[in-house]
Amino acid sequence: LATTLEKCVKGKRTDFGKSGCGIARSLQIIGDWWSLLIVRDAFNGRNILSSRLKKLVDAGIFTVEPDPESALSHLYLLTPKGEQLCVILGALWQWGEDNCFEPGELKYQMVDRAEGMPLARLALTAQDGRKLGPRDYRVEARHG
Amino acid sequence: LATTLEKCVKGKRTDFGKSGCGIARSLQIIGDWWSLLIVRDAFNGRNILSSRLKKLVDAGIFTVEPDPESALSHLYLLTPKGEQLCVILGALWQWGEDNCFEPGELKYQMVDRAEGMPLARLALTAQDGRKLGPRDYRVEARHG
């Protein structure tokens, strides 16, 4: 971790694909500002067509399928790995909503399709269900 | 949202600070690959000293305090807004752990300080506690 930080501070972009830290590995793939916006739009059923998607296909976030309605185009579909990003999107949404809006502004909310209510707050919890604050966890290296 | 995606596809970096989407606003601030790594290290109590931190101070993620032990240096402390990023870090960690490791590799885990166990899985849930899959929510614009 110290080495990672040093490389950050020196401004060099390093390959974090082999870092021991899941956060670093996630950011290696989805740390470019546009990646999660594309994923967000894919969750919302928007059509996506861009050579930039190649990186996300290579990373296993999307698969490319022939478009049954047009021989000239392809469909980009979220893989299970890509679909699991919904939790990260949810966390980004709630943090943005809590910290980046003035009262009364128009904002997009993630709402439960069944009830139409905004999703419940995400919170860090222990295995036994205790809610954890930002100082209630530590980071530990493990093989597993 | 469509406009946002078009701008993504054209490769232009746009100002998302006024977007209606909390995800876009979050990424405006923490969407640079190095930002969340710095935040992660701050959670782990590491010392941070970098001119790059200015952006995160300006965004209200860190405050700068005089270092009581050295008149020449400063301490960068996470604000409450910065501390709330722990949920995003947790989501990134779990996604990375589930999707970016081979069996047996060394990895860092977020563990509960009290019990030493890895934190429970984050999951999207409705207000009434129902677990939601990636297709069980939609995005809705609201003033609020």
XYZ file of C-alpha atoms in Angstrom:
288
model
C 0.000 0.000 0.000
C 2.793 2.425 0.813
C 4.351 1.804 -2.587
C 1.018 2.413 -4.253
C 0.627 5.731 -2.479
C 4.151 6.801 -3.357
C 3.428 6.116 -7.001
C 0.209 8.113 -6.690
C 2.041 11.049 -5.211
C 4.681 10.963 -7.909
C 1.864 11.197 -10.429
C 2.717 7.983 -12.267
C -0.144 5.767 -13.322
C 0.713 2.258 -12.213
C -0.743 -1.116 -13.152
C -2.942 -1.977 -10.186
C -4.273 -5.172 -11.780
C -2.010 -7.200 -9.491
C -2.371 -5.069 -6.372
C -3.506 -6.931 -3.277
C -6.240 -4.382 -2.764
C -9.669 -4.963 -4.266
C -10.277 -1.239 -4.429
C -7.156 -0.729 -6.531
C -8.150 -3.588 -8.807
C -11.647 -2.206 -9.235
C -10.287 1.221 -10.061
C -7.879 -0.295 -12.544
C -10.970 -1.254 -14.529
C -13.635 1.291 -13.654
C -11.506 4.172 -12.377
C -11.820 6.207 -15.554
C -14.508 8.831 -15.053
C -16.515 7.710 -18.094
C -16.603 3.973 -17.341
C -19.155 4.065 -14.547
C -21.315 6.530 -16.462
C -21.491 4.067 -19.336
C -22.344 1.269 -16.915
C -25.007 3.457 -15.320
C -26.603 4.086 -18.703
C -26.444 0.392 -19.533
C -28.383 -0.361 -16.340
C -30.975 2.142 -17.527
C -31.401 0.265 -20.805
C -29.753 2.824 -23.044
C -28.102 1.820 -26.260
C -24.347 2.069 -26.263
C -22.113 2.208 -29.273
C -18.535 3.290 -28.885
C -15.056 2.057 -29.564
C -14.308 2.964 -25.959
C -16.407 0.014 -24.913
C -13.644 -2.291 -26.088
C -11.792 -1.765 -22.816
C -14.855 -2.756 -20.825
C -15.449 -5.783 -23.057
C -11.828 -6.830 -22.556
C -12.330 -6.449 -18.802
C -15.387 -8.713 -18.835
C -17.894 -5.982 -17.929
C -19.754 -6.236 -21.243
C -20.158 -8.939 -23.865
C -20.736 -8.150 -27.521
C -23.607 -9.969 -29.253
C -24.835 -9.665 -32.847
C -27.887 -7.406 -33.054
C -30.795 -9.587 -34.304
C -32.438 -6.478 -35.768
C -29.443 -5.221 -37.731
C -26.628 -7.144 -39.362
C -24.459 -4.016 -39.222
C -24.530 -3.434 -35.478
C -23.865 -5.181 -32.188
C -25.434 -5.224 -28.783
C -23.352 -4.612 -25.673
C -24.757 -6.554 -22.746
C -23.679 -6.376 -19.121
C -22.104 -9.600 -17.873
C -22.784 -10.828 -14.306
C -19.486 -9.119 -13.371
C -20.812 -5.901 -14.898
C -24.191 -6.251 -13.204
C -22.504 -6.541 -9.824
C -21.290 -2.958 -10.275
C -24.815 -1.888 -9.271
C -23.719 -1.847 -5.618
C -20.841 0.524 -6.427
C -23.236 2.699 -8.417
C -25.630 2.688 -5.469
C -22.867 3.774 -3.103
C -21.725 6.531 -5.488
C -25.320 7.701 -5.914
C -26.018 7.933 -2.183
C -22.736 9.696 -1.426
C -23.361 12.160 -4.253
C -26.913 12.758 -3.097
C -25.840 13.374 0.493
C -22.851 15.542 -0.319
C -23.136 17.167 -3.722
C -26.622 18.706 -3.955
C -28.282 21.883 -2.744
C -31.848 21.615 -1.359
C -34.513 21.667 -4.072
C -32.262 20.722 -6.982
C -33.446 18.180 -9.527
C -31.770 14.848 -8.926
C -31.975 11.313 -10.181
C -32.738 8.667 -7.612
C -32.423 4.896 -7.694
C -35.907 3.633 -6.853
C -37.259 0.152 -6.215
C -39.249 -0.938 -9.294
C -41.873 -2.686 -7.150
C -42.696 0.152 -4.726
C -41.257 3.242 -6.435
C -39.401 4.233 -3.250
C -35.725 5.274 -3.144
C -33.479 2.356 -2.174
C -32.497 1.988 1.475
C -29.177 3.476 2.575
C -26.166 1.264 2.098
C -24.093 0.912 5.261
C -21.018 -1.026 6.251
C -21.978 -3.809 8.659
C -20.163 -6.569 10.509
C -21.013 -10.245 9.955
C -23.316 -10.128 12.993
C -25.214 -7.116 11.621
C -23.619 -4.345 13.718
C -23.485 -1.052 11.758
C -19.898 0.105 11.348
C -18.626 3.672 11.174
C -15.655 4.739 9.056
C -13.236 4.040 11.931
C -14.685 0.656 12.902
C -12.800 -1.409 10.351
C -9.192 -2.007 9.457
C -7.490 -3.473 6.397
C -5.780 -6.850 6.669
C -3.808 -8.931 4.156
C -4.995 -12.520 3.716
C -4.538 -15.371 1.278
C -7.857 -16.775 0.198
C -28.444 11.407 -19.379
C -28.403 10.953 -23.139
C -26.393 14.146 -23.510
C -23.955 12.939 -20.890
C -23.424 9.688 -22.730
C -22.946 11.446 -26.059
C -20.269 13.591 -24.501
C -18.652 10.448 -23.080
C -18.624 8.821 -26.464
C -17.110 11.878 -28.104
C -14.321 11.654 -25.557
C -14.839 15.116 -24.124
C -14.573 15.523 -20.385
C -17.605 17.479 -19.245
C -18.384 19.290 -16.010
C -20.732 16.905 -14.182
C -20.855 19.043 -11.028
C -24.347 20.201 -11.993
C -25.621 16.919 -13.424
C -28.831 15.639 -11.907
C -27.199 12.312 -11.264
C -25.488 11.655 -7.935
C -23.174 9.155 -9.581
C -21.954 11.755 -12.072
C -21.444 14.280 -9.277
C -19.506 11.779 -7.210
C -17.303 10.911 -10.150
C -16.711 14.581 -10.835
C -14.899 14.623 -7.504
C -13.579 11.120 -6.953
C -13.558 9.786 -10.521
C -9.820 10.200 -10.965
C -8.179 6.849 -10.400
C -5.832 8.158 -7.697
C -8.424 9.976 -5.569
C -10.020 6.918 -3.972
C -6.618 5.333 -3.388
C -5.591 8.391 -1.398
C -8.848 8.244 0.539
C -8.303 4.537 1.197
C -4.843 5.223 2.596
C -6.208 8.061 4.730
C -8.707 5.609 6.259
C -5.776 3.364 7.068
C -4.052 6.161 8.977
C -1.273 6.766 6.511
C 0.377 10.146 6.250
C -0.396 12.026 3.091
C 1.571 14.892 1.645
C 0.978 15.940 -1.915
C 0.012 18.978 -3.897
C -2.580 16.757 -5.561
C -4.529 16.828 -2.332
C -5.500 20.424 -3.040
C -8.306 19.247 -5.304
C -9.700 17.018 -2.568
C -9.394 19.816 -0.011
C -11.243 22.147 -2.383
C -13.931 19.469 -2.768
C -14.386 19.209 1.007
C -13.021 15.664 1.298
C -10.054 16.702 3.423
C -9.313 19.647 5.708
C -5.794 20.960 6.265
C -4.702 21.514 9.849
C -1.346 22.733 11.197
C 0.799 19.813 12.389
C 1.326 20.294 16.160
C 4.581 18.341 15.897
C 6.121 20.332 13.064
C 5.688 23.982 12.169
C 6.744 23.179 8.607
C 4.076 20.615 7.747
C 0.338 20.161 7.743
C -2.063 17.353 8.519
C -4.730 16.325 6.028
C -7.790 15.056 7.860
C -10.868 13.440 6.358
C -14.010 15.546 6.770
C -17.381 13.869 7.500
C -18.003 14.077 3.731
C -14.710 12.277 3.153
C -15.440 9.675 5.824
C -18.728 8.807 4.129
C -16.706 7.548 1.158
C -16.072 4.401 3.218
C -19.259 2.867 1.781
C -18.023 3.455 -1.782
C -14.657 1.971 -0.824
C -16.432 -1.034 0.671
C -18.422 -1.552 -2.524
C -15.281 -1.237 -4.680
C -13.435 -3.644 -2.396
C -16.126 -6.315 -2.532
C -16.590 -6.042 -6.295
C -12.836 -6.255 -6.801
C -12.577 -9.207 -4.445
C -15.387 -11.074 -6.206
C -14.272 -10.313 -9.742
C -10.577 -9.520 -9.935
C -8.716 -12.232 -7.992
C -7.569 -15.751 -8.676
C -7.968 -18.329 -5.861
C -5.107 -18.240 -3.350
C -3.825 -14.783 -4.190
C -2.871 -12.415 -1.392
C -5.557 -9.812 -0.906
C -6.417 -7.040 1.487
C -9.747 -7.307 3.247
C -11.794 -4.789 5.184
C -12.304 -6.405 8.583
C -14.353 -5.387 11.591
C -11.998 -4.018 14.284
C -14.033 -5.619 17.074
C -14.235 -9.190 15.752
C -11.546 -9.323 13.052
C -14.013 -10.746 10.536
C -14.438 -9.444 6.955
C -17.332 -7.000 6.705
C -20.713 -8.343 5.588
C -21.593 -8.078 1.880
C -23.145 -4.816 0.828
C -26.374 -5.299 -1.089
C -28.987 -3.029 -2.581
C -32.187 -3.244 -0.575
C -35.620 -1.646 -0.706
C -36.965 0.474 2.173
C -38.783 -2.619 3.508
C -35.581 -4.676 3.509
C -36.139 -6.734 0.331
C -32.830 -7.538 -1.392
C -32.741 -6.050 -4.893
C -30.953 -7.438 -7.938
C -29.409 -5.266 -10.647
C -32.680 -5.177 -12.591
C -34.951 -4.452 -9.633
C -34.492 -0.698 -9.589
C -34.977 2.139 -12.019
C -33.726 5.718 -12.081
C -36.199 8.550 -11.549
C -35.789 12.336 -11.589
C -37.107 14.139 -8.499
C -36.810 17.536 -6.871
C -35.895 17.237 -3.227
